[in-house]
Amino acid sequence: QSDLGITTLHNTTSLAVTKDYVVVNTRKEAGMLLDRKTGAKVGTMPNMGSVQGQDGLTNFFATADDADNILINNLAPNAGTYKVWRFKGVNATPELYIDWTSSPASGIGRKLSIKGNLDGDAIITAALMGDAKSFARWQVKDGVLLSQTPEIVAIKGIDAAWWNNADVVATNPSDPTADYFVSYYAAPRKFAWVDGKTNTIKAQGPEISGNWIQNSADYTVFNGNPYAVNMSINSFTWGSDDKVYLHDANAVTTFTEPIWATPIGTYGGKDNGGTNANGTGDSILKVSNDGYYMYLYFMFTNGCVVCVQFDCIDM
């Protein structure tokens, strides 16, 4: 990240990937724009205004849908009740999109995921912090956010509190009862596929050491097959982890071991001149418009921003 001119450590939290750009969100700074194809730095989001904030808690996390809409949320209750702003493209002005005036004191805002299109159907999810092992879920139908107040969903089968580190992503933008995936730092520390009707874990990836933090998840369908991604992060000055795992989500049997993973000791904060004290990062799956490529974008705070291309060509 030093090559991109990011000088503030520990505050780069997330990536929002649109059709043409990768937006690198650093708290209290305007979103940095990278050309999605070349990785070149091409500017910053010009109209973040009050969303950028001066407290480092307003533009806490950013994500994007499938139609160039960017969502940025604050950290609640540290910065008041939970709010999410919508940008209709990187050059747009923000609109207050979600204002959850009764958001819980336990906290929300460290992760935000969206599946679908805010101009059509979408499911928005955000993990609640603390020991509830629950998340908030909003539904968008035909371009309309159905309620400012989310449905609270409790997950069965997680043994301990995940506190600040969890991420939830839906699979079907039109069906809130469809299966979903959750990455969390709680025993058993396994990336989980959850039955959306019963909210019970139906399959899990391999267990990750309690030394490392899981807190990112995404999902897409590429070449007719579903894929999910999670990551584990080293927040210490010692040891090696900082690894991204890609899973085949076609069946519970194929989900139990990753089909691809990054090398350890290459992309993380510890391996690039500094620690990642907050144990944060992000991972995003996107499919090209022509359907030939799947792109995995990931970022380790204080480390690297990376894009990996997968194709559907049978060699």
PDB file of C-alpha atoms in Angstrom:
ATOM      1  CA  GLN A   1       0.000   0.000   0.000  1.00  0.00           C
ATOM      2  CA  SER A   2       2.985   2.303   0.411  1.00  0.00           C
ATOM      3  CA  ASP A   3       3.376   2.199  -3.389  1.00  0.00           C
ATOM      4  CA  LEU A   4      -0.119   3.711  -3.634  1.00  0.00           C
ATOM      5  CA  GLY A   5       0.842   6.556  -1.301  1.00  0.00           C
ATOM      6  CA  ILE A   6      -1.189   5.294   1.663  1.00  0.00           C
ATOM      7  CA  THR A   7       0.743   6.649   4.628  1.00  0.00           C
ATOM      8  CA  THR A   8      -1.719   6.149   7.502  1.00  0.00           C
ATOM      9  CA  LEU A   9      -1.301   2.683   8.959  1.00  0.00           C
ATOM     10  CA  HIS A  10      -4.149   0.425  10.142  1.00  0.00           C
ATOM     11  CA  ASN A  11      -6.995   2.505   8.637  1.00  0.00           C
ATOM     12  CA  THR A  12      -7.390   1.004   5.155  1.00  0.00           C
ATOM     13  CA  THR A  13     -10.399  -1.220   5.696  1.00  0.00           C
ATOM     14  CA  SER A  14     -12.043  -2.310   2.456  1.00  0.00           C
ATOM     15  CA  LEU A  15     -12.410  -2.488  -1.320  1.00  0.00           C
ATOM     16  CA  ALA A  16     -15.436  -1.505  -3.404  1.00  0.00           C
ATOM     17  CA  VAL A  17     -15.171  -2.896  -6.946  1.00  0.00           C
ATOM     18  CA  THR A  18     -17.208  -1.260  -9.714  1.00  0.00           C
ATOM     19  CA  LYS A  19     -17.227  -1.802 -13.471  1.00  0.00           C
ATOM     20  CA  ASP A  20     -14.121   0.316 -14.057  1.00  0.00           C
ATOM     21  CA  TYR A  21     -12.550   0.957 -10.665  1.00  0.00           C
ATOM     22  CA  VAL A  22     -11.317  -0.549  -7.449  1.00  0.00           C
ATOM     23  CA  VAL A  23     -12.091   1.884  -4.653  1.00  0.00           C
ATOM     24  CA  VAL A  24      -9.644   1.567  -1.755  1.00  0.00           C
ATOM     25  CA  ASN A  25     -11.334   2.886   1.379  1.00  0.00           C
ATOM     26  CA  THR A  26      -9.113   4.445   4.033  1.00  0.00           C
ATOM     27  CA  ARG A  27     -10.835   5.981   7.032  1.00  0.00           C
ATOM     28  CA  LYS A  28     -10.941   9.804   7.078  1.00  0.00           C
ATOM     29  CA  GLU A  29      -9.707   9.960   3.465  1.00  0.00           C
ATOM     30  CA  ALA A  30     -11.469  10.141   0.111  1.00  0.00           C
ATOM     31  CA  GLY A  31     -11.781   6.768  -1.588  1.00  0.00           C
ATOM     32  CA  MET A  32      -8.723   6.045  -3.753  1.00  0.00           C
ATOM     33  CA  LEU A  33      -9.523   4.995  -7.320  1.00  0.00           C
ATOM     34  CA  LEU A  34      -7.488   2.300  -9.062  1.00  0.00           C
ATOM     35  CA  ASP A  35      -8.044   1.343 -12.676  1.00  0.00           C
ATOM     36  CA  ARG A  36      -9.670  -2.070 -12.389  1.00  0.00           C
ATOM     37  CA  LYS A  37      -7.730  -3.489 -15.360  1.00  0.00           C
ATOM     38  CA  THR A  38      -4.261  -2.032 -14.822  1.00  0.00           C
ATOM     39  CA  GLY A  39      -4.173  -1.307 -11.087  1.00  0.00           C
ATOM     40  CA  ALA A  40      -2.941   2.217 -11.781  1.00  0.00           C
ATOM     41  CA  LYS A  41      -3.936   4.962  -9.350  1.00  0.00           C
ATOM     42  CA  VAL A  42      -6.220   7.355 -11.242  1.00  0.00           C
ATOM     43  CA  GLY A  43      -7.575   9.681  -8.573  1.00  0.00           C
ATOM     44  CA  THR A  44      -9.970   9.801  -5.639  1.00  0.00           C
ATOM     45  CA  MET A  45     -13.737   9.971  -5.186  1.00  0.00           C
ATOM     46  CA  PRO A  46     -14.414  13.727  -5.517  1.00  0.00           C
ATOM     47  CA  ASN A  47     -17.664  14.134  -3.573  1.00  0.00           C
ATOM     48  CA  MET A  48     -17.350  12.216  -0.337  1.00  0.00           C
ATOM     49  CA  GLY A  49     -17.936  15.372   1.679  1.00  0.00           C
ATOM     50  CA  SER A  50     -19.221  14.766   5.190  1.00  0.00           C
ATOM     51  CA  VAL A  51     -19.123  10.994   4.643  1.00  0.00           C
ATOM     52  CA  GLN A  52     -15.335  11.243   4.655  1.00  0.00           C
ATOM     53  CA  GLY A  53     -15.597  12.678   8.153  1.00  0.00           C
ATOM     54  CA  GLN A  54     -12.855  13.892  10.417  1.00  0.00           C
ATOM     55  CA  ASP A  55     -13.136  11.235  13.096  1.00  0.00           C
ATOM     56  CA  GLY A  56     -12.014   8.140  11.177  1.00  0.00           C
ATOM     57  CA  LEU A  57     -15.317   6.445  12.046  1.00  0.00           C
ATOM     58  CA  THR A  58     -17.650   7.726   9.311  1.00  0.00           C
ATOM     59  CA  ASN A  59     -16.298   6.148   6.128  1.00  0.00           C
ATOM     60  CA  PHE A  60     -15.420   3.053   8.100  1.00  0.00           C
ATOM     61  CA  PHE A  61     -16.198   0.411   5.459  1.00  0.00           C
ATOM     62  CA  ALA A  62     -17.102   0.425   1.755  1.00  0.00           C
ATOM     63  CA  THR A  63     -18.512  -2.110  -0.689  1.00  0.00           C
ATOM     64  CA  ALA A  64     -20.248  -2.109  -4.094  1.00  0.00           C
ATOM     65  CA  ASP A  65     -23.123  -3.869  -5.843  1.00  0.00           C
ATOM     66  CA  ASP A  66     -23.234  -5.200  -9.407  1.00  0.00           C
ATOM     67  CA  ALA A  67     -24.337  -1.866 -10.937  1.00  0.00           C
ATOM     68  CA  ASP A  68     -21.694   0.671  -9.848  1.00  0.00           C
ATOM     69  CA  ASN A  69     -23.489   1.636  -6.635  1.00  0.00           C
ATOM     70  CA  ILE A  70     -21.089   2.103  -3.726  1.00  0.00           C
ATOM     71  CA  LEU A  71     -22.184   1.809  -0.104  1.00  0.00           C
ATOM     72  CA  ILE A  72     -20.155   3.338   2.737  1.00  0.00           C
ATOM     73  CA  ASN A  73     -21.064   2.916   6.412  1.00  0.00           C
ATOM     74  CA  ASN A  74     -20.059   4.366   9.743  1.00  0.00           C
ATOM     75  CA  LEU A  75     -19.037   2.477  12.875  1.00  0.00           C
ATOM     76  CA  ALA A  76     -21.842   2.385  15.432  1.00  0.00           C
ATOM     77  CA  PRO A  77     -22.277   3.278  18.231  1.00  0.00           C
ATOM     78  CA  ASN A  78     -18.837   4.949  18.203  1.00  0.00           C
ATOM     79  CA  ALA A  79     -20.020   7.420  15.536  1.00  0.00           C
ATOM     80  CA  GLY A  80     -23.676   7.452  16.561  1.00  0.00           C
ATOM     81  CA  THR A  81     -26.391   5.142  15.254  1.00  0.00           C
ATOM     82  CA  TYR A  82     -25.756   3.056  12.153  1.00  0.00           C
ATOM     83  CA  LYS A  83     -25.816   4.853   8.806  1.00  0.00           C
ATOM     84  CA  VAL A  84     -25.073   3.749   5.242  1.00  0.00           C
ATOM     85  CA  TRP A  85     -24.529   6.198   2.385  1.00  0.00           C
ATOM     86  CA  ARG A  86     -25.086   5.357  -1.283  1.00  0.00           C
ATOM     87  CA  PHE A  87     -23.001   6.703  -4.163  1.00  0.00           C
ATOM     88  CA  LYS A  88     -24.406   6.081  -7.655  1.00  0.00           C
ATOM     89  CA  GLY A  89     -20.920   5.782  -9.119  1.00  0.00           C
ATOM     90  CA  VAL A  90     -17.507   7.043  -8.043  1.00  0.00           C
ATOM     91  CA  ASN A  91     -18.269  10.645  -9.071  1.00  0.00           C
ATOM     92  CA  ALA A  92     -21.701  10.860  -7.423  1.00  0.00           C
ATOM     93  CA  THR A  93     -22.666  12.765  -4.312  1.00  0.00           C
ATOM     94  CA  PRO A  94     -23.684  10.673  -1.296  1.00  0.00           C
ATOM     95  CA  GLU A  95     -27.275   9.952  -0.337  1.00  0.00           C
ATOM     96  CA  LEU A  96     -28.172   8.686   3.129  1.00  0.00           C
ATOM     97  CA  TYR A  97     -29.544   5.265   2.237  1.00  0.00           C
ATOM     98  CA  ILE A  98     -29.917   3.422   5.559  1.00  0.00           C
ATOM     99  CA  ASP A  99     -30.498   5.194   8.867  1.00  0.00           C
ATOM    100  CA  TRP A 100     -30.995   2.559  11.558  1.00  0.00           C
ATOM    101  CA  THR A 101     -31.911   4.767  14.483  1.00  0.00           C
ATOM    102  CA  SER A 102     -32.199   1.844  16.913  1.00  0.00           C
ATOM    103  CA  SER A 103     -28.948   0.093  16.016  1.00  0.00           C
ATOM    104  CA  PRO A 104     -27.609  -1.992  18.933  1.00  0.00           C
ATOM    105  CA  ALA A 105     -25.135  -0.857  21.539  1.00  0.00           C
ATOM    106  CA  SER A 106     -23.085  -4.012  20.909  1.00  0.00           C
ATOM    107  CA  GLY A 107     -21.933  -2.434  17.655  1.00  0.00           C
ATOM    108  CA  ILE A 108     -22.169  -2.754  13.893  1.00  0.00           C
ATOM    109  CA  GLY A 109     -20.177  -1.421  10.939  1.00  0.00           C
ATOM    110  CA  ARG A 110     -16.900  -3.292  10.718  1.00  0.00           C
ATOM    111  CA  LYS A 111     -18.144  -5.258   7.690  1.00  0.00           C
ATOM    112  CA  LEU A 112     -20.821  -4.704   5.044  1.00  0.00           C
ATOM    113  CA  SER A 113     -21.766  -6.951   2.123  1.00  0.00           C
ATOM    114  CA  ILE A 114     -24.222  -6.645  -0.741  1.00  0.00           C
ATOM    115  CA  LYS A 115     -25.368  -9.217  -3.252  1.00  0.00           C
ATOM    116  CA  GLY A 116     -27.277  -7.985  -6.293  1.00  0.00           C
ATOM    117  CA  ASN A 117     -28.171  -4.555  -7.632  1.00  0.00           C
ATOM    118  CA  LEU A 118     -29.654  -1.636  -5.706  1.00  0.00           C
ATOM    119  CA  ASP A 119     -31.560  -0.619  -8.843  1.00  0.00           C
ATOM    120  CA  GLY A 120     -33.192  -4.066  -8.918  1.00  0.00           C
ATOM    121  CA  ASP A 121     -33.048  -6.768  -6.224  1.00  0.00           C
ATOM    122  CA  ALA A 122     -30.371  -6.984  -3.542  1.00  0.00           C
ATOM    123  CA  ILE A 123     -29.621  -8.357  -0.098  1.00  0.00           C
ATOM    124  CA  ILE A 124     -27.481  -6.219   2.235  1.00  0.00           C
ATOM    125  CA  THR A 125     -25.867  -7.855   5.268  1.00  0.00           C
ATOM    126  CA  ALA A 126     -23.813  -6.572   8.202  1.00  0.00           C
ATOM    127  CA  ALA A 127     -22.557  -8.619  11.157  1.00  0.00           C
ATOM    128  CA  LEU A 128     -23.506  -7.481  14.643  1.00  0.00           C
ATOM    129  CA  MET A 129     -20.530  -7.254  16.950  1.00  0.00           C
ATOM    130  CA  GLY A 130     -20.342  -8.899  20.354  1.00  0.00           C
ATOM    131  CA  ASP A 131     -21.487 -12.349  21.387  1.00  0.00           C
ATOM    132  CA  ALA A 132     -24.860 -12.581  19.628  1.00  0.00           C
ATOM    133  CA  LYS A 133     -23.566 -14.485  16.562  1.00  0.00           C
ATOM    134  CA  SER A 134     -26.162 -12.564  14.556  1.00  0.00           C
ATOM    135  CA  PHE A 135     -26.334 -10.246  11.584  1.00  0.00           C
ATOM    136  CA  ALA A 136     -28.608  -7.540  10.192  1.00  0.00           C
ATOM    137  CA  ARG A 137     -30.231  -8.077   6.789  1.00  0.00           C
ATOM    138  CA  TRP A 138     -31.950  -5.543   4.552  1.00  0.00           C
ATOM    139  CA  GLN A 139     -33.838  -6.427   1.350  1.00  0.00           C
ATOM    140  CA  VAL A 140     -34.077  -4.325  -1.804  1.00  0.00           C
ATOM    141  CA  LYS A 141     -36.902  -5.224  -4.190  1.00  0.00           C
ATOM    142  CA  ASP A 142     -37.334  -3.635  -7.633  1.00  0.00           C
ATOM    143  CA  GLY A 143     -35.002  -0.838  -6.598  1.00  0.00           C
ATOM    144  CA  VAL A 144     -36.799  -0.084  -3.322  1.00  0.00           C
ATOM    145  CA  LEU A 145     -35.267  -0.616   0.127  1.00  0.00           C
ATOM    146  CA  LEU A 146     -38.135  -2.358   1.919  1.00  0.00           C
ATOM    147  CA  SER A 147     -37.313  -1.099   5.422  1.00  0.00           C
ATOM    148  CA  GLN A 148     -34.813   1.040   7.287  1.00  0.00           C
ATOM    149  CA  THR A 149     -34.989  -1.450  10.130  1.00  0.00           C
ATOM    150  CA  PRO A 150     -33.281  -4.746   9.271  1.00  0.00           C
ATOM    151  CA  GLU A 151     -34.226  -8.297  10.044  1.00  0.00           C
ATOM    152  CA  ILE A 152     -31.934  -9.720  12.744  1.00  0.00           C
ATOM    153  CA  VAL A 153     -30.788 -13.260  11.953  1.00  0.00           C
ATOM    154  CA  ALA A 154     -29.149 -15.542  14.533  1.00  0.00           C
ATOM    155  CA  ILE A 155     -26.842 -18.317  13.295  1.00  0.00           C
ATOM    156  CA  LYS A 156     -26.894 -21.728  14.946  1.00  0.00           C
ATOM    157  CA  GLY A 157     -23.741 -23.818  15.327  1.00  0.00           C
ATOM    158  CA  ILE A 158     -21.064 -21.254  16.224  1.00  0.00           C
ATOM    159  CA  ASP A 159     -19.585 -22.138  19.589  1.00  0.00           C
ATOM    160  CA  ALA A 160     -18.268 -18.798  20.821  1.00  0.00           C
ATOM    161  CA  ALA A 161     -18.596 -15.036  20.409  1.00  0.00           C
ATOM    162  CA  TRP A 162     -17.058 -13.526  17.281  1.00  0.00           C
ATOM    163  CA  TRP A 163     -16.858 -10.023  18.824  1.00  0.00           C
ATOM    164  CA  ASN A 164     -15.526  -7.608  16.154  1.00  0.00           C
ATOM    165  CA  ASN A 165     -14.596 -10.032  13.406  1.00  0.00           C
ATOM    166  CA  ALA A 166     -17.278 -11.477  11.141  1.00  0.00           C
ATOM    167  CA  ASP A 167     -18.605 -10.992   7.617  1.00  0.00           C
ATOM    168  CA  VAL A 168     -21.784 -12.372   6.037  1.00  0.00           C
ATOM    169  CA  VAL A 169     -22.643 -12.523   2.322  1.00  0.00           C
ATOM    170  CA  ALA A 170     -25.911 -13.629   0.708  1.00  0.00           C
ATOM    171  CA  THR A 171     -26.130 -15.812  -2.405  1.00  0.00           C
ATOM    172  CA  ASN A 172     -29.469 -14.868  -3.971  1.00  0.00           C
ATOM    173  CA  PRO A 173     -30.367 -11.166  -4.288  1.00  0.00           C
ATOM    174  CA  SER A 174     -34.078 -11.987  -4.647  1.00  0.00           C
ATOM    175  CA  ASP A 175     -34.472 -14.481  -1.804  1.00  0.00           C
ATOM    176  CA  PRO A 176     -33.537 -13.614   1.797  1.00  0.00           C
ATOM    177  CA  THR A 177     -34.096 -17.253   2.814  1.00  0.00           C
ATOM    178  CA  ALA A 178     -31.437 -18.548   0.401  1.00  0.00           C
ATOM    179  CA  ASP A 179     -28.171 -19.955   1.772  1.00  0.00           C
ATOM    180  CA  TYR A 180     -25.408 -17.583   2.809  1.00  0.00           C
ATOM    181  CA  PHE A 181     -21.736 -17.679   3.839  1.00  0.00           C
ATOM    182  CA  VAL A 182     -20.122 -16.364   6.993  1.00  0.00           C
ATOM    183  CA  SER A 183     -16.487 -15.849   7.957  1.00  0.00           C
ATOM    184  CA  TYR A 184     -15.827 -15.312  11.665  1.00  0.00           C
ATOM    185  CA  TYR A 185     -13.231 -15.354  14.408  1.00  0.00           C
ATOM    186  CA  ALA A 186     -14.942 -17.726  16.816  1.00  0.00           C
ATOM    187  CA  ALA A 187     -14.580 -21.385  17.619  1.00  0.00           C
ATOM    188  CA  PRO A 188     -14.763 -23.483  15.574  1.00  0.00           C
ATOM    189  CA  ARG A 189     -12.786 -21.137  13.332  1.00  0.00           C
ATOM    190  CA  LYS A 190     -14.123 -22.456  10.057  1.00  0.00           C
ATOM    191  CA  PHE A 191     -15.568 -20.561   7.092  1.00  0.00           C
ATOM    192  CA  ALA A 192     -19.220 -21.621   7.099  1.00  0.00           C
ATOM    193  CA  TRP A 193     -21.957 -22.310   4.553  1.00  0.00           C
ATOM    194  CA  VAL A 194     -25.288 -21.685   6.276  1.00  0.00           C
ATOM    195  CA  ASP A 195     -28.737 -22.999   5.374  1.00  0.00           C
ATOM    196  CA  GLY A 196     -30.801 -19.874   4.795  1.00  0.00           C
ATOM    197  CA  LYS A 197     -34.078 -21.422   5.858  1.00  0.00           C
ATOM    198  CA  THR A 198     -32.931 -22.883   9.180  1.00  0.00           C
ATOM    199  CA  ASN A 199     -29.880 -20.620   9.780  1.00  0.00           C
ATOM    200  CA  THR A 200     -27.928 -23.731  10.693  1.00  0.00           C
ATOM    201  CA  ILE A 201     -24.409 -24.436   9.444  1.00  0.00           C
ATOM    202  CA  LYS A 202     -24.488 -27.093   6.713  1.00  0.00           C
ATOM    203  CA  ALA A 203     -20.807 -27.205   5.703  1.00  0.00           C
ATOM    204  CA  GLN A 204     -17.483 -25.734   6.818  1.00  0.00           C
ATOM    205  CA  GLY A 205     -14.032 -25.204   5.428  1.00  0.00           C
ATOM    206  CA  PRO A 206     -10.882 -26.212   7.279  1.00  0.00           C
ATOM    207  CA  GLU A 207     -10.257 -24.868  10.770  1.00  0.00           C
ATOM    208  CA  ILE A 208      -7.876 -21.945  10.992  1.00  0.00           C
ATOM    209  CA  SER A 209      -5.592 -21.446  13.995  1.00  0.00           C
ATOM    210  CA  GLY A 210      -6.823 -19.223  16.790  1.00  0.00           C
ATOM    211  CA  ASN A 211      -3.743 -17.087  16.165  1.00  0.00           C
ATOM    212  CA  TRP A 212      -5.210 -15.781  12.906  1.00  0.00           C
ATOM    213  CA  ILE A 213      -8.323 -13.689  12.316  1.00  0.00           C
ATOM    214  CA  GLN A 214     -11.037 -14.502   9.788  1.00  0.00           C
ATOM    215  CA  ASN A 215     -13.253 -11.585   8.859  1.00  0.00           C
ATOM    216  CA  SER A 216     -14.023 -11.453   5.137  1.00  0.00           C
ATOM    217  CA  ALA A 217     -16.408 -13.336   2.842  1.00  0.00           C
ATOM    218  CA  ASP A 218     -17.745 -13.058  -0.690  1.00  0.00           C
ATOM    219  CA  TYR A 219     -19.633 -15.193  -3.224  1.00  0.00           C
ATOM    220  CA  THR A 220     -20.326 -15.305  -6.954  1.00  0.00           C
ATOM    221  CA  VAL A 221     -21.362 -17.658  -9.761  1.00  0.00           C
ATOM    222  CA  PHE A 222     -18.847 -18.104 -12.583  1.00  0.00           C
ATOM    223  CA  ASN A 223     -19.288 -20.309 -15.653  1.00  0.00           C
ATOM    224  CA  GLY A 224     -22.338 -21.889 -14.052  1.00  0.00           C
ATOM    225  CA  ASN A 225     -20.535 -22.821 -10.830  1.00  0.00           C
ATOM    226  CA  PRO A 226     -20.743 -21.031  -7.447  1.00  0.00           C
ATOM    227  CA  TYR A 227     -17.594 -19.925  -5.620  1.00  0.00           C
ATOM    228  CA  ALA A 228     -16.974 -18.431  -2.192  1.00  0.00           C
ATOM    229  CA  VAL A 229     -13.902 -16.747  -0.719  1.00  0.00           C
ATOM    230  CA  ASN A 230     -12.595 -16.011   2.762  1.00  0.00           C
ATOM    231  CA  MET A 231      -9.309 -14.894   4.261  1.00  0.00           C
ATOM    232  CA  SER A 232      -7.272 -15.241   7.439  1.00  0.00           C
ATOM    233  CA  ILE A 233      -5.101 -12.450   8.763  1.00  0.00           C
ATOM    234  CA  ASN A 234      -2.007 -12.180  10.950  1.00  0.00           C
ATOM    235  CA  SER A 235      -2.259  -9.273  13.392  1.00  0.00           C
ATOM    236  CA  PHE A 236       1.037 -10.038  15.158  1.00  0.00           C
ATOM    237  CA  THR A 237       4.666  -9.005  14.636  1.00  0.00           C
ATOM    238  CA  TRP A 238       5.613 -12.703  14.496  1.00  0.00           C
ATOM    239  CA  GLY A 239       4.492 -15.754  12.531  1.00  0.00           C
ATOM    240  CA  SER A 240       3.117 -16.081   8.999  1.00  0.00           C
ATOM    241  CA  ASP A 241      -0.443 -16.322   7.769  1.00  0.00           C
ATOM    242  CA  ASP A 242      -2.248 -13.681   5.645  1.00  0.00           C
ATOM    243  CA  LYS A 243      -3.896 -16.161   3.320  1.00  0.00           C
ATOM    244  CA  VAL A 244      -6.896 -16.074   0.958  1.00  0.00           C
ATOM    245  CA  TYR A 245      -8.965 -19.217   0.331  1.00  0.00           C
ATOM    246  CA  LEU A 246     -11.169 -19.853  -2.729  1.00  0.00           C
ATOM    247  CA  HIS A 247     -13.854 -22.527  -2.326  1.00  0.00           C
ATOM    248  CA  ASP A 248     -15.982 -24.504  -4.777  1.00  0.00           C
ATOM    249  CA  ALA A 249     -19.508 -24.001  -3.409  1.00  0.00           C
ATOM    250  CA  ASN A 250     -21.242 -26.386  -5.809  1.00  0.00           C
ATOM    251  CA  ALA A 251     -21.872 -28.969  -3.056  1.00  0.00           C
ATOM    252  CA  VAL A 252     -21.146 -29.388   0.638  1.00  0.00           C
ATOM    253  CA  THR A 253     -18.555 -32.055  -0.181  1.00  0.00           C
ATOM    254  CA  THR A 254     -16.566 -29.736  -2.455  1.00  0.00           C
ATOM    255  CA  PHE A 255     -16.680 -26.897   0.073  1.00  0.00           C
ATOM    256  CA  THR A 256     -14.713 -28.620   2.832  1.00  0.00           C
ATOM    257  CA  GLU A 257     -11.256 -27.837   1.343  1.00  0.00           C
ATOM    258  CA  PRO A 258     -10.206 -24.779  -0.682  1.00  0.00           C
ATOM    259  CA  ILE A 259      -9.533 -25.290  -4.383  1.00  0.00           C
ATOM    260  CA  TRP A 260      -7.026 -22.429  -4.485  1.00  0.00           C
ATOM    261  CA  ALA A 261      -5.133 -20.367  -1.921  1.00  0.00           C
ATOM    262  CA  THR A 262      -2.516 -17.629  -1.878  1.00  0.00           C
ATOM    263  CA  PRO A 263       1.018 -18.321  -0.693  1.00  0.00           C
ATOM    264  CA  ILE A 264       1.748 -17.393   2.914  1.00  0.00           C
ATOM    265  CA  GLY A 265       4.206 -14.625   3.694  1.00  0.00           C
ATOM    266  CA  THR A 266       3.667 -12.564   0.540  1.00  0.00           C
ATOM    267  CA  TYR A 267       0.792 -10.080   0.678  1.00  0.00           C
ATOM    268  CA  GLY A 268       0.168  -9.285   4.354  1.00  0.00           C
ATOM    269  CA  GLY A 269       1.029  -6.274   6.472  1.00  0.00           C
ATOM    270  CA  LYS A 270       3.769  -8.053   8.415  1.00  0.00           C
ATOM    271  CA  ASP A 271       5.432  -9.084   5.148  1.00  0.00           C
ATOM    272  CA  ASN A 272       5.373  -5.563   3.718  1.00  0.00           C
ATOM    273  CA  GLY A 273       6.962  -3.367   6.321  1.00  0.00           C
ATOM    274  CA  GLY A 274       4.460  -3.252   9.151  1.00  0.00           C
ATOM    275  CA  THR A 275       1.976  -5.173  11.254  1.00  0.00           C
ATOM    276  CA  ASN A 276      -1.797  -5.279  10.743  1.00  0.00           C
ATOM    277  CA  ALA A 277      -2.760  -4.441  14.315  1.00  0.00           C
ATOM    278  CA  ASN A 278      -6.520  -4.406  13.684  1.00  0.00           C
ATOM    279  CA  GLY A 279      -6.476  -7.717  11.827  1.00  0.00           C
ATOM    280  CA  THR A 280      -8.421  -6.293   8.890  1.00  0.00           C
ATOM    281  CA  GLY A 281      -8.670  -6.900   5.162  1.00  0.00           C
ATOM    282  CA  ASP A 282     -11.160  -7.528   2.377  1.00  0.00           C
ATOM    283  CA  SER A 283     -11.837  -9.992  -0.445  1.00  0.00           C
ATOM    284  CA  ILE A 284     -14.149  -9.522  -3.435  1.00  0.00           C
ATOM    285  CA  LEU A 285     -15.247 -11.832  -6.276  1.00  0.00           C
ATOM    286  CA  LYS A 286     -16.377 -10.307  -9.589  1.00  0.00           C
ATOM    287  CA  VAL A 287     -17.178 -11.816 -13.004  1.00  0.00           C
ATOM    288  CA  SER A 288     -16.347 -10.014 -16.254  1.00  0.00           C
ATOM    289  CA  ASN A 289     -19.223  -8.731 -18.383  1.00  0.00           C
ATOM    290  CA  ASP A 290     -18.501 -11.304 -21.103  1.00  0.00           C
ATOM    291  CA  GLY A 291     -18.430 -14.142 -18.563  1.00  0.00           C
ATOM    292  CA  TYR A 292     -14.960 -15.375 -19.561  1.00  0.00           C
ATOM    293  CA  TYR A 293     -13.142 -14.307 -16.408  1.00  0.00           C
ATOM    294  CA  MET A 294     -13.599 -14.285 -12.665  1.00  0.00           C
ATOM    295  CA  TYR A 295     -11.532 -11.778 -10.718  1.00  0.00           C
ATOM    296  CA  LEU A 296     -10.547 -12.146  -7.086  1.00  0.00           C
ATOM    297  CA  TYR A 297      -9.595  -8.825  -5.516  1.00  0.00           C
ATOM    298  CA  PHE A 298      -8.156  -8.813  -2.027  1.00  0.00           C
ATOM    299  CA  MET A 299      -6.397  -6.481   0.359  1.00  0.00           C
ATOM    300  CA  PHE A 300      -4.548  -6.937   3.637  1.00  0.00           C
ATOM    301  CA  THR A 301      -4.416  -3.755   5.703  1.00  0.00           C
ATOM    302  CA  ASN A 302      -0.857  -2.321   5.625  1.00  0.00           C
ATOM    303  CA  GLY A 303      -0.027  -4.964   3.010  1.00  0.00           C
ATOM    304  CA  CYS A 304      -0.931  -5.381  -0.658  1.00  0.00           C
ATOM    305  CA  VAL A 305      -3.920  -4.825  -2.927  1.00  0.00           C
ATOM    306  CA  VAL A 306      -4.055  -7.783  -5.333  1.00  0.00           C
ATOM    307  CA  CYS A 307      -6.106  -8.980  -8.304  1.00  0.00           C
ATOM    308  CA  VAL A 308      -6.055 -12.623  -9.454  1.00  0.00           C
ATOM    309  CA  GLN A 309      -7.688 -13.580 -12.763  1.00  0.00           C
ATOM    310  CA  PHE A 310      -9.344 -16.937 -13.392  1.00  0.00           C
ATOM    311  CA  ASP A 311     -10.713 -18.002 -16.789  1.00  0.00           C
ATOM    312  CA  CYS A 312     -13.184 -20.593 -18.036  1.00  0.00           C
ATOM    313  CA  ILE A 313     -11.063 -21.715 -20.990  1.00  0.00           C
ATOM    314  CA  ASP A 314     -10.392 -25.448 -21.144  1.00  0.00           C
ATOM    315  CA  MET A 315      -6.738 -25.785 -22.146  1.00  0.00           C
TER     316      MET A 315
END
